[in-house]
Structures are given as C-alpha cells and as structure tokens.
C-alpha cells in the first residue's frame, strides 16, 4: 500500500495572518511615520480579530474573499497615510490616491468572482460591504480636513444607519437589489478620491453632489423599509362608538 502524503490545508487563520504580514509589509514601503504605523497596525489587529471570529466556521476563504482581503489591506494603507497626514507627518498623497483607486477598482471584481465561482455568500457580501464602508469613512476624514467637517457625513451615514437599526428592528429587513444604490455608493469613493488628489478644481462640488445622492439613496431605502414594516395586530374587542354630546 502506497503511503499518502499529507496535504497542508490553508485555514482562514493562516490566510488572515498572512494578510496581517502583508499589511506590515505595505506600511514598511509607505513609511507613514509613527502615527501612521500606529493607525495601520491598530487597524490590522482589529480587522484580524473581527475576521477571525467571523470566518471561524469556514474551512477556507473563497476566491472572492481573497480579493476583498486584498482590498482590506489597501484600506489599511490608506488609513495609515490619513493618520500620518493629520498628525503632520507627511502622508504621501499620491500613494493614498493610488491605493484608494486600486481598492475601488477591485470593488467591482470580488462580486463577479463570487458569482462566476459559485461562492456567493452572505458573509462574503458583508465582508465586502464593511471594507467599502470603512474605506469611505477614512477618505471622508481626509477630505474633510481641507473641505470642511460636512464631508464626514458621507463616511458616517452607513454607520448611523447601522446604529439606528439596533433601536428600530424594521430597519434590519433585507432590501431588494438596486442598481441605483450601487451606482451612488461607487460615486462616493470616486468623488472622495478626486477631492483627495487635489488636482481637479472645485472638487468639493462633486463631493457635495455625491453627498446629496447618498442622502437620497438612504432616504429612499428608509422609506421603502418603513412602508413595509410589520404592523402590530391588536386582538382587543371593538368598543361601541360613544358620541360626545358636546360635539353634536
């Protein structure tokens, strides 16, 4: 009987650890200063803890998850550069724009990979969405530093909606797919990257338009959920109507 050679299975824990190492390598290339290193490593540690808990029941990450994981590492680099800029330690603007642009381009790839490989999952979609939301939040912080605090509304809106859903159960219902919602979400990243680049005049007008469309998109979804919220049913017997003699 021929002995079989044991195969080494790559677990999510090992893949996530490799992503943390890649994050450290990216920071070494970027050299974002003390504040940037602290923010980048803090982000990597937090992401590793959250993802390790989320993927603990998985044997391995899917092909689309790997694409999203690359985007998560790029978002960590953007986080480090923004922290360095705010701390007055530099923060290469060209590198920030490049990393953000690649992350946004890859955003359109992971969903296609998941569908073509038959590995679509709710967890993978949530992973993708959270990376998008965090990248937009960090970019909004960077642009707000020059354009004004109102830009923070772009990054905060997704998290405000999530916080509201904790108190209002009907906000947690599933929304139907919407091409308009996806287009508006993609526009936020494009507008913020253009504004962060600082090469397009009056880019704040584009950012303001993106915020207006985002407000409309969230408002439309909230209205849709409100109209379909579960109604409370009362089983109390109907009482006979008593006319107010003063009103007659």
C-alpha positions as YAML, in Angstrom:
chain: A
units: angstrom
residues:
- id: 1
  name: UNK
  ca: [0.00, 0.00, 0.00]
- id: 2
  name: UNK
  ca: [1.44, 3.33, -1.08]
- id: 3
  name: UNK
  ca: [1.62, 5.83, 1.76]
- id: 4
  name: UNK
  ca: [-0.19, 9.05, 1.10]
- id: 5
  name: UNK
  ca: [1.48, 12.38, 1.58]
- id: 6
  name: UNK
  ca: [-0.49, 14.54, 3.98]
- id: 7
  name: UNK
  ca: [-1.69, 17.80, 2.47]
- id: 8
  name: UNK
  ca: [-1.42, 21.05, 4.31]
- id: 9
  name: UNK
  ca: [-4.78, 22.76, 4.49]
- id: 10
  name: UNK
  ca: [-4.73, 26.55, 4.40]
- id: 11
  name: UNK
  ca: [-7.12, 27.69, 7.10]
- id: 12
  name: UNK
  ca: [-8.71, 31.14, 7.38]
- id: 13
  name: UNK
  ca: [-6.48, 31.79, 10.39]
- id: 14
  name: UNK
  ca: [-3.35, 31.32, 8.30]
- id: 15
  name: UNK
  ca: [-4.72, 33.44, 5.47]
- id: 16
  name: UNK
  ca: [-5.64, 36.24, 7.84]
- id: 17
  name: UNK
  ca: [-2.22, 36.05, 9.48]
- id: 18
  name: UNK
  ca: [-0.65, 36.34, 6.01]
- id: 19
  name: UNK
  ca: [-2.82, 39.43, 5.40]
- id: 20
  name: UNK
  ca: [-1.52, 41.00, 8.63]
- id: 21
  name: UNK
  ca: [2.03, 40.32, 7.46]
- id: 22
  name: UNK
  ca: [1.19, 41.88, 4.08]
- id: 23
  name: UNK
  ca: [-0.20, 44.89, 5.92]
- id: 24
  name: UNK
  ca: [3.05, 45.31, 7.83]
- id: 25
  name: UNK
  ca: [4.99, 45.00, 4.57]
- id: 26
  name: UNK
  ca: [2.85, 47.68, 2.92]
- id: 27
  name: UNK
  ca: [3.43, 50.01, 5.86]
- id: 28
  name: UNK
  ca: [7.16, 49.42, 5.59]
- id: 29
  name: UNK
  ca: [7.01, 50.52, 1.95]
- id: 30
  name: UNK
  ca: [4.81, 53.56, 2.69]
- id: 31
  name: UNK
  ca: [6.84, 54.69, 5.74]
- id: 32
  name: UNK
  ca: [3.93, 56.71, 7.15]
- id: 33
  name: UNK
  ca: [5.63, 57.86, 10.35]
- id: 34
  name: UNK
  ca: [4.81, 56.99, 13.95]
- id: 35
  name: UNK
  ca: [1.13, 57.96, 13.79]
- id: 36
  name: UNK
  ca: [0.69, 56.11, 10.51]
- id: 37
  name: UNK
  ca: [2.32, 52.96, 11.85]
- id: 38
  name: UNK
  ca: [0.14, 53.09, 14.97]
- id: 39
  name: UNK
  ca: [-3.05, 53.54, 12.93]
- id: 40
  name: UNK
  ca: [-2.09, 50.92, 10.34]
- id: 41
  name: UNK
  ca: [-1.11, 48.25, 12.85]
- id: 42
  name: UNK
  ca: [-4.12, 49.04, 15.03]
- id: 43
  name: UNK
  ca: [-6.37, 48.62, 12.00]
- id: 44
  name: UNK
  ca: [-4.68, 45.33, 11.08]
- id: 45
  name: UNK
  ca: [-5.05, 43.94, 14.60]
- id: 46
  name: UNK
  ca: [-8.70, 44.97, 14.83]
- id: 47
  name: UNK
  ca: [-9.51, 43.56, 11.40]
- id: 48
  name: UNK
  ca: [-7.76, 40.27, 12.24]
- id: 49
  name: UNK
  ca: [-9.79, 39.85, 15.44]
- id: 50
  name: UNK
  ca: [-13.11, 40.61, 13.74]
- id: 51
  name: UNK
  ca: [-12.44, 38.47, 10.65]
- id: 52
  name: UNK
  ca: [-11.07, 35.53, 12.65]
- id: 53
  name: UNK
  ca: [-14.32, 35.45, 14.63]
- id: 54
  name: UNK
  ca: [-16.47, 35.88, 11.50]
- id: 55
  name: UNK
  ca: [-14.72, 33.15, 9.48]
- id: 56
  name: UNK
  ca: [-14.10, 30.67, 12.31]
- id: 57
  name: UNK
  ca: [-16.68, 28.24, 10.88]
- id: 58
  name: UNK
  ca: [-15.14, 28.33, 7.39]
- id: 59
  name: UNK
  ca: [-12.55, 25.80, 6.22]
- id: 60
  name: UNK
  ca: [-11.02, 28.32, 3.85]
- id: 61
  name: UNK
  ca: [-11.69, 31.69, 2.33]
- id: 62
  name: UNK
  ca: [-13.32, 31.73, -1.08]
- id: 63
  name: UNK
  ca: [-11.80, 33.29, -4.23]
- id: 64
  name: UNK
  ca: [-13.85, 36.46, -3.83]
- id: 65
  name: UNK
  ca: [-12.90, 36.68, -0.16]
- id: 66
  name: UNK
  ca: [-9.25, 36.82, -1.21]
- id: 67
  name: UNK
  ca: [-9.98, 39.80, -3.45]
- id: 68
  name: UNK
  ca: [-11.79, 41.55, -0.60]
- id: 69
  name: UNK
  ca: [-8.91, 40.71, 1.73]
- id: 70
  name: UNK
  ca: [-6.51, 42.48, -0.66]
- id: 71
  name: UNK
  ca: [-8.83, 45.49, -0.58]
- id: 72
  name: UNK
  ca: [-8.82, 45.37, 3.22]
- id: 73
  name: UNK
  ca: [-5.01, 45.54, 3.23]
- id: 74
  name: UNK
  ca: [-5.11, 48.50, 0.84]
- id: 75
  name: UNK
  ca: [-7.64, 50.21, 3.12]
- id: 76
  name: UNK
  ca: [-5.19, 49.74, 5.98]
- id: 77
  name: UNK
  ca: [-2.53, 51.54, 3.95]
- id: 78
  name: UNK
  ca: [-4.94, 54.41, 3.27]
- id: 79
  name: UNK
  ca: [-5.74, 54.57, 6.99]
- id: 80
  name: UNK
  ca: [-2.04, 54.88, 7.83]
- id: 81
  name: UNK
  ca: [-1.49, 57.65, 5.28]
- id: 82
  name: UNK
  ca: [-4.51, 59.63, 6.50]
- id: 83
  name: UNK
  ca: [-3.33, 59.32, 10.11]
- id: 84
  name: UNK
  ca: [0.14, 60.49, 9.09]
- id: 85
  name: UNK
  ca: [-1.32, 63.48, 7.24]
- id: 86
  name: UNK
  ca: [-3.49, 64.53, 10.19]
- id: 87
  name: UNK
  ca: [-0.52, 64.18, 12.54]
- id: 88
  name: UNK
  ca: [1.60, 66.42, 10.33]
- id: 89
  name: UNK
  ca: [3.99, 63.58, 9.48]
- id: 90
  name: UNK
  ca: [3.52, 63.79, 5.74]
- id: 91
  name: UNK
  ca: [1.35, 61.06, 4.29]
- id: 92
  name: UNK
  ca: [2.10, 60.64, 0.59]
- id: 93
  name: UNK
  ca: [-0.94, 62.00, -1.26]
- id: 94
  name: UNK
  ca: [-0.05, 60.23, -4.50]
- id: 95
  name: UNK
  ca: [0.24, 56.89, -2.70]
- id: 96
  name: UNK
  ca: [-3.10, 57.49, -0.98]
- id: 97
  name: UNK
  ca: [-4.83, 58.16, -4.28]
- id: 98
  name: UNK
  ca: [-3.18, 55.12, -5.92]
- id: 99
  name: UNK
  ca: [-4.11, 52.72, -3.11]
- id: 100
  name: UNK
  ca: [-7.66, 54.05, -2.95]
- id: 101
  name: UNK
  ca: [-8.11, 53.83, -6.72]
- id: 102
  name: UNK
  ca: [-6.92, 50.21, -6.83]
- id: 103
  name: UNK
  ca: [-9.23, 49.33, -3.92]
- id: 104
  name: UNK
  ca: [-12.19, 50.91, -5.72]
- id: 105
  name: UNK
  ca: [-11.41, 49.08, -8.96]
- id: 106
  name: UNK
  ca: [-11.17, 45.76, -7.12]
- id: 107
  name: UNK
  ca: [-14.55, 46.51, -5.53]
- id: 108
  name: UNK
  ca: [-16.16, 45.68, -8.85]
- id: 109
  name: UNK
  ca: [-14.22, 42.42, -9.12]
- id: 110
  name: UNK
  ca: [-14.95, 40.45, -5.97]
- id: 111
  name: UNK
  ca: [-18.69, 40.22, -6.66]
- id: 112
  name: UNK
  ca: [-18.06, 38.93, -10.19]
- id: 113
  name: UNK
  ca: [-15.57, 36.38, -8.90]
- id: 114
  name: UNK
  ca: [-18.08, 35.15, -6.32]
- id: 115
  name: UNK
  ca: [-20.81, 34.73, -8.94]
- id: 116
  name: UNK
  ca: [-18.58, 33.01, -11.51]
- id: 117
  name: UNK
  ca: [-17.14, 30.58, -8.97]
- id: 118
  name: UNK
  ca: [-20.50, 29.89, -7.31]
- id: 119
  name: UNK
  ca: [-19.18, 31.06, -3.93]
- id: 120
  name: UNK
  ca: [-21.68, 33.85, -3.22]
- id: 121
  name: UNK
  ca: [-22.42, 34.06, 0.49]
- id: 122
  name: UNK
  ca: [-23.99, 36.47, 2.95]
- id: 123
  name: UNK
  ca: [-20.74, 36.59, 4.93]
- id: 124
  name: UNK
  ca: [-18.69, 37.43, 1.85]
- id: 125
  name: UNK
  ca: [-21.14, 40.18, 0.88]
- id: 126
  name: UNK
  ca: [-20.98, 41.61, 4.42]
- id: 127
  name: UNK
  ca: [-17.18, 41.50, 4.34]
- id: 128
  name: UNK
  ca: [-17.19, 43.41, 1.06]
- id: 129
  name: UNK
  ca: [-19.66, 45.98, 2.36]
- id: 130
  name: UNK
  ca: [-17.75, 46.66, 5.57]
- id: 131
  name: UNK
  ca: [-14.45, 47.17, 3.73]
- id: 132
  name: UNK
  ca: [-16.23, 49.64, 1.41]
- id: 133
  name: UNK
  ca: [-17.78, 51.50, 4.34]
- id: 134
  name: UNK
  ca: [-14.51, 51.79, 6.24]
- id: 135
  name: UNK
  ca: [-12.55, 52.98, 3.20]
- id: 136
  name: UNK
  ca: [-15.19, 55.65, 2.51]
- id: 137
  name: UNK
  ca: [-15.07, 56.72, 6.17]
- id: 138
  name: UNK
  ca: [-11.28, 57.13, 6.11]
- id: 139
  name: UNK
  ca: [-11.35, 59.02, 2.80]
- id: 140
  name: UNK
  ca: [-14.06, 61.33, 4.12]
- id: 141
  name: UNK
  ca: [-11.84, 62.14, 7.12]
- id: 142
  name: UNK
  ca: [-9.00, 63.03, 4.74]
- id: 143
  name: UNK
  ca: [-11.14, 65.27, 2.53]
- id: 144
  name: UNK
  ca: [-12.93, 66.87, 5.49]
- id: 145
  name: UNK
  ca: [-9.58, 68.18, 6.70]
- id: 146
  name: UNK
  ca: [-9.50, 70.56, 3.74]
- id: 147
  name: UNK
  ca: [-13.11, 70.83, 2.53]
- id: 148
  name: UNK
  ca: [-14.94, 71.01, 5.86]
- id: 149
  name: UNK
  ca: [-16.49, 68.79, 8.51]
- id: 150
  name: UNK
  ca: [-19.66, 68.34, 6.44]
- id: 151
  name: UNK
  ca: [-17.81, 65.76, 4.30]
- id: 152
  name: UNK
  ca: [-17.77, 63.43, 7.33]
- id: 153
  name: UNK
  ca: [-21.47, 62.85, 6.72]
- id: 154
  name: UNK
  ca: [-20.53, 60.65, 3.75]
- id: 155
  name: UNK
  ca: [-18.46, 58.28, 5.86]
- id: 156
  name: UNK
  ca: [-20.76, 58.41, 8.88]
- id: 157
  name: UNK
  ca: [-24.07, 57.76, 7.14]
- id: 158
  name: UNK
  ca: [-23.62, 53.99, 6.81]
- id: 159
  name: UNK
  ca: [-22.68, 53.68, 10.48]
- id: 160
  name: UNK
  ca: [-25.53, 55.97, 11.58]
- id: 161
  name: UNK
  ca: [-27.95, 53.73, 9.69]
- id: 162
  name: UNK
  ca: [-26.46, 50.66, 11.40]
- id: 163
  name: UNK
  ca: [-26.76, 52.28, 14.83]
- id: 164
  name: UNK
  ca: [-30.38, 53.25, 14.13]
- id: 165
  name: UNK
  ca: [-31.19, 49.68, 13.09]
- id: 166
  name: UNK
  ca: [-30.19, 48.47, 16.56]
- id: 167
  name: UNK
  ca: [-33.05, 50.51, 18.03]
- id: 168
  name: UNK
  ca: [-35.52, 50.17, 15.15]
- id: 169
  name: UNK
  ca: [-35.96, 46.49, 14.14]
- id: 170
  name: UNK
  ca: [-37.69, 47.14, 10.82]
- id: 171
  name: UNK
  ca: [-34.54, 48.88, 9.54]
- id: 172
  name: UNK
  ca: [-32.80, 45.49, 9.66]
- id: 173
  name: UNK
  ca: [-35.03, 43.97, 6.97]
- id: 174
  name: UNK
  ca: [-33.42, 42.94, 3.69]
- id: 175
  name: UNK
  ca: [-33.51, 45.48, 0.89]
- id: 176
  name: UNK
  ca: [-34.09, 44.47, -2.75]
- id: 177
  name: UNK
  ca: [-31.11, 44.74, -5.13]
- id: 178
  name: UNK
  ca: [-30.78, 48.20, -6.64]
- id: 179
  name: UNK
  ca: [-28.52, 49.35, -9.45]
- id: 180
  name: UNK
  ca: [-29.06, 52.96, -8.37]
- id: 181
  name: UNK
  ca: [-27.88, 52.16, -4.84]
- id: 182
  name: UNK
  ca: [-24.72, 50.54, -6.17]
- id: 183
  name: UNK
  ca: [-24.02, 53.45, -8.51]
- id: 184
  name: UNK
  ca: [-24.46, 56.01, -5.74]
- id: 185
  name: UNK
  ca: [-22.18, 54.01, -3.43]
- id: 186
  name: UNK
  ca: [-19.49, 53.81, -6.12]
- id: 187
  name: UNK
  ca: [-19.75, 57.55, -6.74]
- id: 188
  name: UNK
  ca: [-18.82, 58.30, -3.11]
- id: 189
  name: UNK
  ca: [-15.42, 56.66, -3.48]
- id: 190
  name: UNK
  ca: [-14.72, 58.29, -6.83]
- id: 191
  name: UNK
  ca: [-15.67, 61.76, -5.59]
- id: 192
  name: UNK
  ca: [-13.56, 61.44, -2.43]
- id: 193
  name: UNK
  ca: [-10.51, 60.16, -4.29]
- id: 194
  name: UNK
  ca: [-10.76, 63.01, -6.82]
- id: 195
  name: UNK
  ca: [-11.03, 65.51, -3.97]
- id: 196
  name: UNK
  ca: [-8.13, 63.91, -2.08]
- id: 197
  name: UNK
  ca: [-5.94, 64.13, -5.19]
- id: 198
  name: UNK
  ca: [-6.30, 67.93, -5.18]
- id: 199
  name: UNK
  ca: [-5.78, 68.20, -8.94]
- id: 200
  name: UNK
  ca: [-9.38, 68.91, -10.00]
- id: 201
  name: UNK
  ca: [-10.69, 72.44, -9.34]
- id: 202
  name: UNK
  ca: [-13.91, 72.74, -7.36]
- id: 203
  name: UNK
  ca: [-13.86, 69.04, -6.44]
- id: 204
  name: UNK
  ca: [-15.87, 69.93, -3.35]
- id: 205
  name: UNK
  ca: [-18.85, 70.50, -5.65]
- id: 206
  name: UNK
  ca: [-18.56, 66.90, -6.81]
- id: 207
  name: UNK
  ca: [-18.31, 65.73, -3.20]
- id: 208
  name: UNK
  ca: [-21.39, 67.77, -2.27]
- id: 209
  name: UNK
  ca: [-23.32, 66.23, -5.17]
- id: 210
  name: UNK
  ca: [-22.22, 62.77, -4.05]
- id: 211
  name: UNK
  ca: [-23.44, 63.51, -0.52]
- id: 212
  name: UNK
  ca: [-26.78, 64.70, -1.88]
- id: 213
  name: UNK
  ca: [-27.24, 61.50, -3.87]
- id: 214
  name: UNK
  ca: [-26.20, 59.40, -0.87]
- id: 215
  name: UNK
  ca: [-28.78, 61.14, 1.30]
- id: 216
  name: UNK
  ca: [-31.42, 60.49, -1.34]
- id: 217
  name: UNK
  ca: [-30.41, 56.81, -1.59]
- id: 218
  name: UNK
  ca: [-30.58, 56.23, 2.15]
- id: 219
  name: UNK
  ca: [-33.83, 58.18, 2.38]
- id: 220
  name: UNK
  ca: [-35.37, 56.08, -0.36]
- id: 221
  name: UNK
  ca: [-34.34, 52.84, 1.37]
- id: 222
  name: UNK
  ca: [-35.64, 54.00, 4.74]
- id: 223
  name: UNK
  ca: [-38.96, 54.96, 3.14]
- id: 224
  name: UNK
  ca: [-39.18, 51.53, 1.47]
- id: 225
  name: UNK
  ca: [-38.49, 49.75, 4.76]
- id: 226
  name: UNK
  ca: [-40.92, 51.97, 6.67]
- id: 227
  name: UNK
  ca: [-43.73, 51.27, 4.21]
- id: 228
  name: UNK
  ca: [-43.23, 47.52, 4.66]
- id: 229
  name: UNK
  ca: [-42.60, 47.43, 8.40]
- id: 230
  name: UNK
  ca: [-44.56, 44.81, 10.36]
- id: 231
  name: UNK
  ca: [-47.83, 46.16, 11.74]
- id: 232
  name: UNK
  ca: [-48.87, 45.39, 15.28]
- id: 233
  name: UNK
  ca: [-52.09, 43.47, 15.48]
- id: 234
  name: UNK
  ca: [-54.40, 44.13, 18.39]
- id: 235
  name: UNK
  ca: [-56.89, 41.48, 19.45]
- id: 236
  name: UNK
  ca: [-58.92, 43.73, 21.70]
- id: 237
  name: UNK
  ca: [-62.67, 43.64, 21.01]
- id: 238
  name: UNK
  ca: [-64.02, 46.67, 19.25]
- id: 239
  name: UNK
  ca: [-65.86, 49.00, 21.56]
- id: 240
  name: UNK
  ca: [-69.12, 50.62, 20.65]
- id: 241
  name: UNK
  ca: [-68.70, 54.15, 19.48]
- id: 242
  name: UNK
  ca: [-69.93, 56.68, 22.04]
- id: 243
  name: UNK
  ca: [-70.85, 60.06, 20.72]
- id: 244
  name: UNK
  ca: [-69.72, 63.08, 22.66]
- id: 245
  name: UNK
  ca: [-72.89, 65.02, 23.43]
- id: 246
  name: UNK
  ca: [-70.92, 68.28, 23.37]
- id: 247
  name: UNK
  ca: [-69.77, 67.62, 19.81]
- id: 248
  name: UNK
  ca: [-73.31, 67.04, 18.48]
...
